[in-house]
Amino acid sequence: MGRGGEQMSFGRMHRKEDARFIRGRGTYTDDVRLPGMLYGAILRSPHAHARIVSVDTSAAEAHPKVRAVITGQTLAGLNLAWMPTLSNDIQAVLATDKVRFQGQEVAFVVAEDPYSARDALELIDVDYEPLDAVIDARKALDPGAPVIRDDLEGRTGNHIFDWEAGDRARTDAVFERAEVTVAQDMLYPRVHPAPLETCGAVADFDKVTGKLTVWCPTQAPHAHRTLYAMVAGLPEHKIRVISPDIGGGFGGKVGIYPGYVCAIVGSIVTGKPVKWMEDRSENLMSTAFARDYHMRGEIAATRDGRIQGIRVKVLADHGAFNGTAQPTKFPAGFFHVFSGSYDIETAHCEVTGVYTNKAPGGVAYACSFRVTEAVYLVERMVDVLAAELGMDPAELRLRNLLKPEQFPYTSPTGWEYDSGDYPKALRLAMDLAGYDKLRAEQADKRARGELMGIGVSFFTEAVGAGPRKHMDILGLGMADGAELRVHPTGKAVLRVSCQSQGQGHETTFAQIVGQELGIPADDVEVVHGDTDQTPFGLGTYGSRSTPVSGAATAIVARKVRDRAKIVAAAMLEASPDDLEWADGRWSVVGDPSTGKSLAEIALAAHSNLELPEGVEGHLDAVTVYNPPNLTYPFGAYICVVDVDPGTGQVKVRRFVAVDDCGVRINPMIVEGQIHGGLADGVGMALMQVMAFDEDGNHLGASFMDYLLPTSMECPSWELGETVTPSPTHPIGAKGVGESATVGSPAAVVNAVVDALAPYGVRHADMPLTPANVWRVVNGNPFRT
Ligand code: CDP
C-alpha cells in the first residue's frame, strides 16, 4: 500500500472493473445498439452429413420485414463462401455443397427485428440428401468410411495430420528392458467452454468512408482485424474491431465464426449495421469444442517406482473443419508436455488428427493449447502405475518429481521449464490436506464398506505463447505491444493488445504500472479491446496475458521510468548517474529528501524545464515484447471424494490446491482465477460431455443436458501457494488463469478411481456421472 492507503504495488486490491460489473453496467456486444440497425439469424443444418440439393429462399425474401437472405451461393459470388481456419484449413461460412455437422451454417437472414429474422428462417426450403456420417473418430480412418472433406482437392479419406515428438527408438528400448510397464486407454471427452455470454457480432460498414467497424466478443481483436483484411481484401486501416466487455471466453472466442462474416456481409449488402447474436443451443452446437482426444498411455518403470519412460498414442477428433487454435508448428498444441513434472529419461508421442461430422474447434479451453490433455494423461498414468506397484500415489510422485536444482530443465521433448520447487509444493498440499490422516480415515471407511477416495495430481503448464522464433498463428508472430502515456499531472494511460474476458486486467495491469512507477493503480487507466486504440498483439488465451502483455507493461513502464530519471536529473541539476530509484521516487543517492515523484517529474517533463540535448519532453513510451521463453506455472492438488455405491453419486468433499505462478500481482484475483478453474475441473470430471448419437445428432445442446458446475457441486476450496519467480519474466510472474482447469480434472478422477479401488477399478473415463460410476461399480464388480 502506498500513501493514503492507495495501492501502488502488487497485493490484494478489489477489481476496478467490479464497479461496473456488479451494477450491471458492463457493455457487452449485445448491448451495442446503432441507429437503423438490422438483425441477422442463421439457418442451420439438421443433418450431420448431407448433400445440399437446393436452397429456395423466395418465401423468406417475400417476408415484409426481411431485408436480405444470404446463402452459400451469394457468398460464393463474393469469393467468401469459405474462410481460412486458425489451423490453415478452410471452413464453410455458409454451406454450398454439403453440410458436414449438425448445426452447420446454411443461410443468413437479415430483417428489421430479431423475431422476423428467426421467423423467416422457417420459410427457407432446403432440400438435403442425407449421407452416412462419421461420428466415432476411431472409425474415421476405416476403409470405406464416408469422406467428409471431398471439397479438398485429392482428398480420399478423413486423415488430417500425423505428428510426433520425443525419441521413439530410445523410448522403445527403455520399454523393452523395463521391470514394470503399464498401459491404459483413456478418452478426454469433447467438452465445451460454455461461456455465459454466447458469440455474436455487430457489423457496421460505412459506404462513404469505406470503414468497417465490428463489435464482437473476440479474445484476439488484432488478429481478427488482420484476418478480415486478408480474407475480404479490405484495407486493414479501414477495419476497426472493438471487443467490448466479454462474458467469458475460455478459448472459445479466439477464432472467427461464420456468423461474424455473415454480419459483415449483411451490413455491406444492406448498407445498415447488422447485429447477430447466437442463442445457447447454437453456441453449444456450432462454436468451438475442446479436447476430444482418444489416448493410450504407457509407462515404463523400475519395481521400486522410478519412472523411466512414457509413450503415448493419440487419436485427435477435430470435427468437420480443422479449426483448432494452435501455433502453426504445433498441430497438437503443447501436448509435448506429456512427460509432466517428472524426471523421466525418455518420452515419445504420436498424434493423428482426423475429420468427423462434428463441429470444428479443438480450442484451448482454459488451457495453453493441448496441455490439459497432456497433464490428464500423465497424471492418470502415474496413478495406474501406483496401483500396479501397490505404492501410495503421493509417494510415487515425490520419488519422481523434478528437483529444484534441475531447473532450468529441458524435457525429453525439448521444452525448457523455467523454474520450480515441485516437492515443496506437493509436501505443502499434503500437509494442508492432512494426507496421512486422510489415508487412515479411508482405511477405516473401507473396512466398513464405505467408498472414500483421495486423488493427487501434480501439473506443469507451459504458458505465455510465445517466442516468435517458435510460435505464430497463421503467420502472425506472438509478440505483444504496449504503450504508456503519462499525463502532465502524473495520471497514466496504458494501452495493451490483450483482451480481458473477466480476468481483471484493468486492475492487475494498472498495478504493474503502479509498482514500476510508484503511482496509485487507480491513477492508471488500462485501454484494451479496440484495434483503433491499442498496439498490435495476439490477444488473450492460453494464460498468455501476464506472461506476454504483462511483461510488455513492465518494460514500457521501465522505459518511462528511465526517461523520468533524465528529467529528474535536470530538475535536481544532478547527473542521472547520481540518482537512485527508491520508494517510488528518483533522488540523489543517499539523500532521500531530494526525491521527485513521478507526478512531479511528469509536470516538469511537460514544462519549459531545459532538458539535455536530444532528450524529448513528455513521459510516453512504446514497446513490443517478444518473450524469450514460456513461463511454467505448476501446482499440487489433492481431492477427497465420497462415492455412494448405491447411486454412483460422487461428492467432492475437500479440494486442496497449492499453486505456484511465480510472483503474484494481485493474490485476490489469482485466487479467483483458481477457484473458477477448480470448478471447471469438477465440471469436466463429473458432469460434462458433448455427446452425439450415431447419426450425429447433438445430445447436449442446452444447459439442461450440458451441465455447468455450481456451488452445490463444489467444496469450499482450500488454497495454498509457493512462489518461485520466473527468471525470464521482468517481474517474475507466470500465468495462472488456466492452471486450475488444467490440473484439477486428474485430481478428481484419481480420487474417484481411488474410491473404487475395492472393485479392482484402475481407470474410468470422464465424465464420472452417477450413471457412469454406477456402471463401473456394477459392470466390473471385481475386475483386476
Ligand atoms: O491470459 P489470462 O488473463 O487469461 O491469464 P493470466 O495472465 O494468467 O492472468 C489472469 C489474471 O490473474 C490477470 O488479471 C493477471 O494479471 C492475474 N495474475 C496475477 O495477478 N499474478 C500472476 N502471477 C498471474 C496472473
CSV table of N, CA, C and O in Angstrom, one decimal, residues 165-216:
chain,number,residue,atom,x,y,z
A,165,ALA,N,6.5,-36.4,-31.3
A,165,ALA,CA,7.6,-35.7,-30.5
A,165,ALA,C,8.3,-36.7,-29.7
A,165,ALA,O,7.7,-37.7,-29.3
A,166,GLY,N,9.5,-36.4,-29.4
A,166,GLY,CA,10.3,-37.2,-28.5
A,166,GLY,C,11.2,-38.2,-29.3
A,166,GLY,O,11.2,-38.1,-30.5
A,167,ASP,N,11.7,-39.2,-28.6
A,167,ASP,CA,12.7,-40.1,-29.2
A,167,ASP,C,12.1,-41.5,-29.2
A,167,ASP,O,12.1,-42.2,-28.1
A,168,ARG,N,11.6,-41.9,-30.3
A,168,ARG,CA,10.9,-43.2,-30.4
A,168,ARG,C,11.8,-44.4,-30.1
A,168,ARG,O,11.5,-45.3,-29.2
A,169,ALA,N,13.0,-44.4,-30.7
A,169,ALA,CA,13.9,-45.6,-30.6
A,169,ALA,C,14.3,-45.7,-29.1
A,169,ALA,O,14.3,-46.8,-28.5
A,170,ARG,N,14.7,-44.6,-28.5
A,170,ARG,CA,15.2,-44.7,-27.2
A,170,ARG,C,14.1,-45.1,-26.2
A,170,ARG,O,14.3,-45.9,-25.3
A,171,THR,N,12.9,-44.6,-26.5
A,171,THR,CA,11.8,-44.9,-25.6
A,171,THR,C,11.4,-46.4,-25.7
A,171,THR,O,11.2,-47.0,-24.7
A,172,ASP,N,11.3,-46.8,-27.0
A,172,ASP,CA,11.0,-48.3,-27.2
A,172,ASP,C,12.0,-49.1,-26.4
A,172,ASP,O,11.7,-50.1,-25.8
A,173,ALA,N,13.3,-48.7,-26.5
A,173,ALA,CA,14.4,-49.5,-25.9
A,173,ALA,C,14.2,-49.6,-24.4
A,173,ALA,O,14.3,-50.6,-23.7
A,174,VAL,N,13.8,-48.4,-23.8
A,174,VAL,CA,13.5,-48.4,-22.3
A,174,VAL,C,12.4,-49.3,-22.0
A,174,VAL,O,12.4,-50.1,-21.0
A,175,PHE,N,11.4,-49.3,-22.8
A,175,PHE,CA,10.2,-50.2,-22.5
A,175,PHE,C,10.6,-51.7,-22.7
A,175,PHE,O,10.1,-52.5,-21.9
A,176,GLU,N,11.5,-52.0,-23.6
A,176,GLU,CA,11.9,-53.4,-23.8
A,176,GLU,C,12.5,-53.9,-22.5
A,176,GLU,O,12.3,-55.1,-22.2
A,177,ARG,N,13.4,-53.1,-21.9
A,177,ARG,CA,14.1,-53.7,-20.7
A,177,ARG,C,13.5,-53.4,-19.4
A,177,ARG,O,14.0,-53.7,-18.3
A,178,ALA,N,12.3,-52.7,-19.4
A,178,ALA,CA,11.7,-52.2,-18.1
A,178,ALA,C,11.3,-53.4,-17.2
A,178,ALA,O,10.8,-54.4,-17.7
A,179,GLU,N,11.4,-53.1,-15.9
A,179,GLU,CA,10.9,-54.2,-15.0
A,179,GLU,C,9.4,-54.2,-14.9
A,179,GLU,O,8.8,-55.2,-14.8
A,180,VAL,N,8.8,-53.0,-15.0
A,180,VAL,CA,7.4,-52.9,-15.0
A,180,VAL,C,6.9,-52.0,-16.1
A,180,VAL,O,7.5,-50.9,-16.3
A,181,THR,N,5.8,-52.4,-16.8
A,181,THR,CA,5.2,-51.4,-17.7
A,181,THR,C,3.7,-51.5,-17.4
A,181,THR,O,3.1,-52.5,-17.0
A,182,VAL,N,3.1,-50.3,-17.6
A,182,VAL,CA,1.6,-50.3,-17.5
A,182,VAL,C,1.1,-49.6,-18.7
A,182,VAL,O,1.8,-48.7,-19.3
A,183,ALA,N,-0.2,-49.9,-19.1
A,183,ALA,CA,-0.8,-49.2,-20.3
A,183,ALA,C,-2.2,-48.9,-20.0
A,183,ALA,O,-2.9,-49.7,-19.2
A,184,GLN,N,-2.7,-47.9,-20.5
A,184,GLN,CA,-4.1,-47.6,-20.2
A,184,GLN,C,-4.7,-46.7,-21.4
A,184,GLN,O,-4.1,-45.8,-21.9
A,185,ASP,N,-5.9,-47.2,-21.9
A,185,ASP,CA,-6.6,-46.3,-22.9
A,185,ASP,C,-7.5,-45.4,-22.1
A,185,ASP,O,-8.1,-45.7,-21.1
A,186,MET,N,-7.6,-44.2,-22.6
A,186,MET,CA,-8.5,-43.2,-21.9
A,186,MET,C,-8.9,-42.2,-23.0
A,186,MET,O,-8.3,-41.9,-23.9
A,187,LEU,N,-10.1,-41.6,-22.6
A,187,LEU,CA,-10.7,-40.6,-23.5
A,187,LEU,C,-10.7,-39.3,-22.7
A,187,LEU,O,-11.2,-39.3,-21.6
A,188,TYR,N,-10.2,-38.2,-23.3
A,188,TYR,CA,-10.5,-36.9,-22.7
A,188,TYR,C,-11.7,-36.4,-23.6
A,188,TYR,O,-11.6,-36.0,-24.7
A,189,PRO,N,-12.9,-36.5,-23.0
A,189,PRO,CA,-14.1,-36.3,-23.8
A,189,PRO,C,-14.2,-34.9,-24.4
A,189,PRO,O,-13.6,-33.9,-23.9
A,190,ARG,N,-15.0,-34.8,-25.5
A,190,ARG,CA,-15.3,-33.5,-26.1
A,190,ARG,C,-16.1,-32.7,-25.1
A,190,ARG,O,-17.2,-33.1,-24.6
A,191,VAL,N,-15.6,-31.5,-24.7
A,191,VAL,CA,-16.3,-30.6,-23.8
A,191,VAL,C,-16.4,-29.2,-24.5
A,191,VAL,O,-15.8,-29.0,-25.5
A,192,HIS,N,-17.1,-28.3,-23.8
A,192,HIS,CA,-17.4,-27.0,-24.4
A,192,HIS,C,-17.0,-25.9,-23.4
A,192,HIS,O,-17.3,-26.1,-22.2
A,193,PRO,N,-16.4,-24.9,-23.9
A,193,PRO,CA,-16.0,-23.8,-22.9
A,193,PRO,C,-17.3,-23.2,-22.3
A,193,PRO,O,-17.2,-22.6,-21.2
A,194,ALA,N,-18.4,-23.2,-23.0
A,194,ALA,CA,-19.7,-22.7,-22.4
A,194,ALA,C,-19.6,-21.4,-21.7
A,194,ALA,O,-20.0,-21.3,-20.5
A,195,PRO,N,-19.1,-20.3,-22.3
A,195,PRO,CA,-19.2,-19.0,-21.6
A,195,PRO,C,-20.6,-18.6,-21.5
A,195,PRO,O,-21.5,-18.9,-22.3
A,196,LEU,N,-20.9,-17.8,-20.4
A,196,LEU,CA,-22.3,-17.4,-20.2
A,196,LEU,C,-22.7,-16.5,-21.3
A,196,LEU,O,-23.9,-16.5,-21.7
A,197,GLU,N,-21.8,-15.6,-21.8
A,197,GLU,CA,-22.2,-14.8,-23.0
A,197,GLU,C,-21.9,-15.6,-24.2
A,197,GLU,O,-20.8,-16.1,-24.4
A,198,THR,N,-22.9,-15.8,-25.1
A,198,THR,CA,-22.7,-16.5,-26.3
A,198,THR,C,-21.9,-15.6,-27.3
A,198,THR,O,-21.6,-14.5,-27.0
A,199,CYS,N,-21.7,-16.1,-28.5
A,199,CYS,CA,-20.9,-15.3,-29.5
A,199,CYS,C,-21.9,-14.5,-30.3
A,199,CYS,O,-23.1,-14.7,-30.3
A,200,GLY,N,-21.4,-13.5,-30.9
A,200,GLY,CA,-22.2,-12.6,-31.7
A,200,GLY,C,-21.4,-11.5,-32.3
A,200,GLY,O,-20.2,-11.4,-32.1
A,201,ALA,N,-22.0,-10.6,-33.1
A,201,ALA,CA,-21.2,-9.5,-33.7
A,201,ALA,C,-22.2,-8.4,-34.1
A,201,ALA,O,-23.4,-8.7,-34.5
A,202,VAL,N,-21.7,-7.2,-34.1
A,202,VAL,CA,-22.5,-6.1,-34.7
A,202,VAL,C,-21.5,-5.6,-35.8
A,202,VAL,O,-20.4,-5.2,-35.4
A,203,ALA,N,-21.9,-5.6,-37.0
A,203,ALA,CA,-21.0,-5.1,-38.1
A,203,ALA,C,-21.6,-3.8,-38.7
A,203,ALA,O,-22.9,-3.8,-38.9
A,204,ASP,N,-20.8,-2.8,-38.9
A,204,ASP,CA,-21.3,-1.6,-39.5
A,204,ASP,C,-20.3,-1.1,-40.6
A,204,ASP,O,-19.2,-0.7,-40.3
A,205,PHE,N,-20.7,-1.3,-41.8
A,205,PHE,CA,-19.9,-0.9,-42.9
A,205,PHE,C,-20.4,0.5,-43.4
A,205,PHE,O,-21.5,0.6,-43.8
A,206,ASP,N,-19.5,1.4,-43.4
A,206,ASP,CA,-19.8,2.8,-43.8
A,206,ASP,C,-19.4,3.0,-45.3
A,206,ASP,O,-18.2,3.0,-45.6
A,207,LYS,N,-20.4,3.0,-46.1
A,207,LYS,CA,-20.1,3.1,-47.6
A,207,LYS,C,-19.3,4.3,-48.0
A,207,LYS,O,-18.6,4.3,-49.0
A,208,VAL,N,-19.5,5.4,-47.2
A,208,VAL,CA,-18.9,6.7,-47.6
A,208,VAL,C,-17.4,6.7,-47.3
A,208,VAL,O,-16.6,7.0,-48.1
A,209,THR,N,-17.1,6.3,-46.0
A,209,THR,CA,-15.7,6.3,-45.7
A,209,THR,C,-15.0,5.0,-46.0
A,209,THR,O,-13.8,4.9,-46.0
A,210,GLY,N,-15.8,3.9,-46.3
A,210,GLY,CA,-15.2,2.6,-46.6
A,210,GLY,C,-14.7,2.0,-45.3
A,210,GLY,O,-14.0,1.0,-45.3
A,211,LYS,N,-15.2,2.4,-44.2
A,211,LYS,CA,-14.7,1.9,-42.9
A,211,LYS,C,-15.7,0.8,-42.3
A,211,LYS,O,-16.9,1.1,-42.3
A,212,LEU,N,-15.1,-0.3,-42.0
A,212,LEU,CA,-15.9,-1.4,-41.4
A,212,LEU,C,-15.6,-1.4,-39.9
A,212,LEU,O,-14.4,-1.5,-39.5
A,213,THR,N,-16.6,-1.3,-39.0
A,213,THR,CA,-16.4,-1.5,-37.6
A,213,THR,C,-17.2,-2.7,-37.2
A,213,THR,O,-18.4,-2.9,-37.5
A,214,VAL,N,-16.5,-3.6,-36.4
A,214,VAL,CA,-17.1,-4.8,-35.9
A,214,VAL,C,-17.0,-4.9,-34.4
A,214,VAL,O,-15.8,-4.8,-33.9
A,215,TRP,N,-18.1,-5.0,-33.7
A,215,TRP,CA,-18.1,-5.2,-32.3
A,215,TRP,C,-18.3,-6.7,-32.1
A,215,TRP,O,-19.2,-7.3,-32.7
A,216,CYS,N,-17.4,-7.4,-31.4
A,216,CYS,CA,-17.6,-8.8,-31.2
A,216,CYS,C,-16.8,-9.2,-30.0
A,216,CYS,O,-15.7,-8.6,-29.7
